[in-house]
Amino acid sequence: MKTQVAIIGGGPSGLLLSQLLNNAGIKTVVLERQTRDYVLGRIRAGVLEQGCVDLLRKAGCGDRMDREGIPHEGCYLSTVEGMFRVDFNAAIGRQVMVYGQTEVTQDLYDAQDAIGATIIHGVSDVVLHDLKSDAPYVTYTVDGAEQRLDCDYVAGCDGFHGVSRQSIPVDVRREYERVYPFGWLGVLSHTAPAADELIYANHPRGFALASMRSKTLSRYYIQVPLTDRVEDWSDEAFWDELRRRLPAEVADTMQTGPSIEKSIAPLRSFVTEPMRWGQLFLVGDAAHIVPPTGAKGLNLAASDVNYLYEGLRAAYLDGDQSGLEQYSEKALARIWGAMRFSWWMTSLLHRFPEQNEFDQRMQESELQQLATLNSAQATMALNYTGLPY
Ligand code: FAS
Ligand code: PHB
């Protein structure tokens, strides 16, 4: 089989890139390890930057998001002293869209089906070949038979545990990492959200986040030790701990109910450079991971997709290679900005095991500036709503 762009991974990165390229008349084949139901069953991101919203609309996948998504013009930060709002719109005239990654992925699948895009699920043994040549190819197994896919380019959209990043020689790769000494216990519940906007809580017992997916579906997280297991946490224990960490005026009135999803995610900051090697381009989680505190993971995948789409489009339609040549440098410039913000939000809001009283006072002082200084709010708003593409 031959195509123009082989896309490894059918998560948000792979599906959005496939949609944009096919809309431009560029042929793709998406190779996905899991089943479609498995991909759609993942509960992940919940907040879309304006750039991501605009890209989904550009791809023709924004209609349901525009109907069902919830625009948010700010968020709350809370400490034991109380809760205050960071007003994105007042500070810089921008907002975010609350719309779950699960819905984004469903919309992308629907759009791909509508144009008859080729997505092959259940693949295994994916190997990338001759990436430094002008005729790379991919081998893989599906339904017990080995297949070969010849292509011009390979987009590695296969996430942190995929094969694409590993296909770049280890002596070529430069990797940067910080693993955080805690995880997030997340719960999804058919309950009304605790507040009209997200609440990020800095509490002596640990971080908490009150988020949502709709007016009847809420998403909550609490910081837990890495040694905790999901089975250690009953629903009742989760709700009790969450209420301890949220402001009393919220905790006393919030609706609780059975969890419909409960999981613990580890937190890490990770970047690999370069994001191009020959005809292979790394996209999204294949190249970088952020702690979800800044709501950047899915949104960084979107900006990578944007840069690679524009580069491939120019190469195919105008014979202009400059976008592809600049892809890695351009994507990494924005990635490092979001990496810093995600690290800053995580450092500001969590309890670290080795944290002492001085560290505690530094967090409280920074939160006090955010509560009282327009300039501090503007900087947070710029980063949270999304650095420019
Ligand atoms: P993905 O990992 O989503 O997709 C990669 C795809 O490649 C997967 O479908 C996988 O099955 C497939 N694949 C892997 N290896 C393959 C192979 N060898 N061959 C073929 N296919 C292969 N981001 C936020 O912004 N906010 C959040 O709250 C948030 N929470 C998260 C919670 C968890 C548990 C995780 C893991 C991530 C979370 N993220 C969050 C980040 C997440 O949303 C990612 O940024 C986003 O899924 C990135 O999309 P992709 O780059 O497509 O990677
Ligand atoms: C979520 O709703 O899952 C969510 C929102 C904001 C974050 C992280 C997760 O920073």
JSON list of N, CA and C in Angstrom, two decimals, residues 1 54 56 60 104-105 121 156 174 208 242 249 265 276 278 283 298 349 375:
[
{"chain": "A", "resi": 1, "resn": "MET", "atom": "N", "xyz": [0.87, -1.19, 0.00]},
{"chain": "A", "resi": 1, "resn": "MET", "atom": "CA", "xyz": [0.00, 0.00, 0.00]},
{"chain": "A", "resi": 1, "resn": "MET", "atom": "C", "xyz": [0.91, 1.25, 0.00]},
{"chain": "A", "resi": 54, "resn": "ASP", "atom": "N", "xyz": [-9.85, 27.10, 17.28]},
{"chain": "A", "resi": 54, "resn": "ASP", "atom": "CA", "xyz": [-9.81, 27.63, 15.90]},
{"chain": "A", "resi": 54, "resn": "ASP", "atom": "C", "xyz": [-9.37, 26.55, 14.91]},
{"chain": "A", "resi": 56, "resn": "LEU", "atom": "N", "xyz": [-9.73, 23.24, 15.24]},
{"chain": "A", "resi": 56, "resn": "LEU", "atom": "CA", "xyz": [-10.81, 22.25, 15.06]},
{"chain": "A", "resi": 56, "resn": "LEU", "atom": "C", "xyz": [-11.88, 22.79, 14.11]},
{"chain": "A", "resi": 60, "resn": "GLY", "atom": "N", "xyz": [-13.06, 21.63, 10.16]},
{"chain": "A", "resi": 60, "resn": "GLY", "atom": "CA", "xyz": [-14.46, 21.25, 9.93]},
{"chain": "A", "resi": 60, "resn": "GLY", "atom": "C", "xyz": [-15.01, 20.35, 11.02]},
{"chain": "A", "resi": 104, "resn": "VAL", "atom": "N", "xyz": [-13.79, 15.64, 21.58]},
{"chain": "A", "resi": 104, "resn": "VAL", "atom": "CA", "xyz": [-12.95, 16.07, 20.45]},
{"chain": "A", "resi": 104, "resn": "VAL", "atom": "C", "xyz": [-12.62, 14.87, 19.59]},
{"chain": "A", "resi": 105, "resn": "THR", "atom": "N", "xyz": [-12.22, 13.77, 20.24]},
{"chain": "A", "resi": 105, "resn": "THR", "atom": "CA", "xyz": [-11.83, 12.57, 19.49]},
{"chain": "A", "resi": 105, "resn": "THR", "atom": "C", "xyz": [-13.03, 11.98, 18.74]},
{"chain": "A", "resi": 121, "resn": "HIS", "atom": "N", "xyz": [-7.20, 0.12, 12.59]},
{"chain": "A", "resi": 121, "resn": "HIS", "atom": "CA", "xyz": [-7.10, -0.15, 14.02]},
{"chain": "A", "resi": 121, "resn": "HIS", "atom": "C", "xyz": [-6.52, -1.54, 14.28]},
{"chain": "A", "resi": 156, "resn": "GLY", "atom": "N", "xyz": [4.82, 10.90, 13.55]},
{"chain": "A", "resi": 156, "resn": "GLY", "atom": "CA", "xyz": [4.80, 10.08, 14.77]},
{"chain": "A", "resi": 156, "resn": "GLY", "atom": "C", "xyz": [3.85, 10.70, 15.79]},
{"chain": "A", "resi": 174, "resn": "ARG", "atom": "N", "xyz": [17.99, 14.50, 22.33]},
{"chain": "A", "resi": 174, "resn": "ARG", "atom": "CA", "xyz": [18.29, 15.16, 23.60]},
{"chain": "A", "resi": 174, "resn": "ARG", "atom": "C", "xyz": [16.99, 15.16, 24.41]},
{"chain": "A", "resi": 208, "resn": "ALA", "atom": "N", "xyz": [-5.98, 20.27, 44.74]},
{"chain": "A", "resi": 208, "resn": "ALA", "atom": "CA", "xyz": [-7.27, 19.74, 44.25]},
{"chain": "A", "resi": 208, "resn": "ALA", "atom": "C", "xyz": [-7.71, 20.59, 43.08]},
{"chain": "A", "resi": 242, "resn": "LEU", "atom": "N", "xyz": [-11.72, 15.67, 48.94]},
{"chain": "A", "resi": 242, "resn": "LEU", "atom": "CA", "xyz": [-11.88, 16.81, 48.03]},
{"chain": "A", "resi": 242, "resn": "LEU", "atom": "C", "xyz": [-12.51, 17.99, 48.76]},
{"chain": "A", "resi": 249, "resn": "GLU", "atom": "N", "xyz": [-17.16, 27.48, 51.18]},
{"chain": "A", "resi": 249, "resn": "GLU", "atom": "CA", "xyz": [-18.41, 27.90, 50.53]},
{"chain": "A", "resi": 249, "resn": "GLU", "atom": "C", "xyz": [-18.74, 27.02, 49.32]},
{"chain": "A", "resi": 265, "resn": "ALA", "atom": "N", "xyz": [-3.18, 9.25, 37.61]},
{"chain": "A", "resi": 265, "resn": "ALA", "atom": "CA", "xyz": [-2.22, 9.57, 36.55]},
{"chain": "A", "resi": 265, "resn": "ALA", "atom": "C", "xyz": [-0.96, 10.12, 37.18]},
{"chain": "A", "resi": 276, "resn": "ARG", "atom": "N", "xyz": [12.21, 16.36, 14.49]},
{"chain": "A", "resi": 276, "resn": "ARG", "atom": "CA", "xyz": [12.27, 15.82, 13.13]},
{"chain": "A", "resi": 276, "resn": "ARG", "atom": "C", "xyz": [13.54, 15.00, 12.98]},
{"chain": "A", "resi": 278, "resn": "GLY", "atom": "N", "xyz": [15.03, 13.12, 9.53]},
{"chain": "A", "resi": 278, "resn": "GLY", "atom": "CA", "xyz": [14.76, 12.69, 8.15]},
{"chain": "A", "resi": 278, "resn": "GLY", "atom": "C", "xyz": [13.31, 13.01, 7.81]},
{"chain": "A", "resi": 283, "resn": "VAL", "atom": "N", "xyz": [4.92, 14.40, 16.87]},
{"chain": "A", "resi": 283, "resn": "VAL", "atom": "CA", "xyz": [3.78, 15.29, 17.13]},
{"chain": "A", "resi": 283, "resn": "VAL", "atom": "C", "xyz": [3.16, 14.93, 18.48]},
{"chain": "A", "resi": 298, "resn": "LEU", "atom": "N", "xyz": [-3.15, 18.38, 25.49]},
{"chain": "A", "resi": 298, "resn": "LEU", "atom": "CA", "xyz": [-3.90, 18.31, 24.24]},
{"chain": "A", "resi": 298, "resn": "LEU", "atom": "C", "xyz": [-3.65, 19.56, 23.40]},
{"chain": "A", "resi": 349, "resn": "LEU", "atom": "N", "xyz": [1.00, 25.04, 43.11]},
{"chain": "A", "resi": 349, "resn": "LEU", "atom": "CA", "xyz": [-0.26, 24.57, 43.69]},
{"chain": "A", "resi": 349, "resn": "LEU", "atom": "C", "xyz": [-0.18, 23.25, 44.44]},
{"chain": "A", "resi": 375, "resn": "SER", "atom": "N", "xyz": [-1.05, 42.69, 36.55]},
{"chain": "A", "resi": 375, "resn": "SER", "atom": "CA", "xyz": [0.05, 42.21, 35.70]},
{"chain": "A", "resi": 375, "resn": "SER", "atom": "C", "xyz": [0.28, 40.71, 35.92]}
]
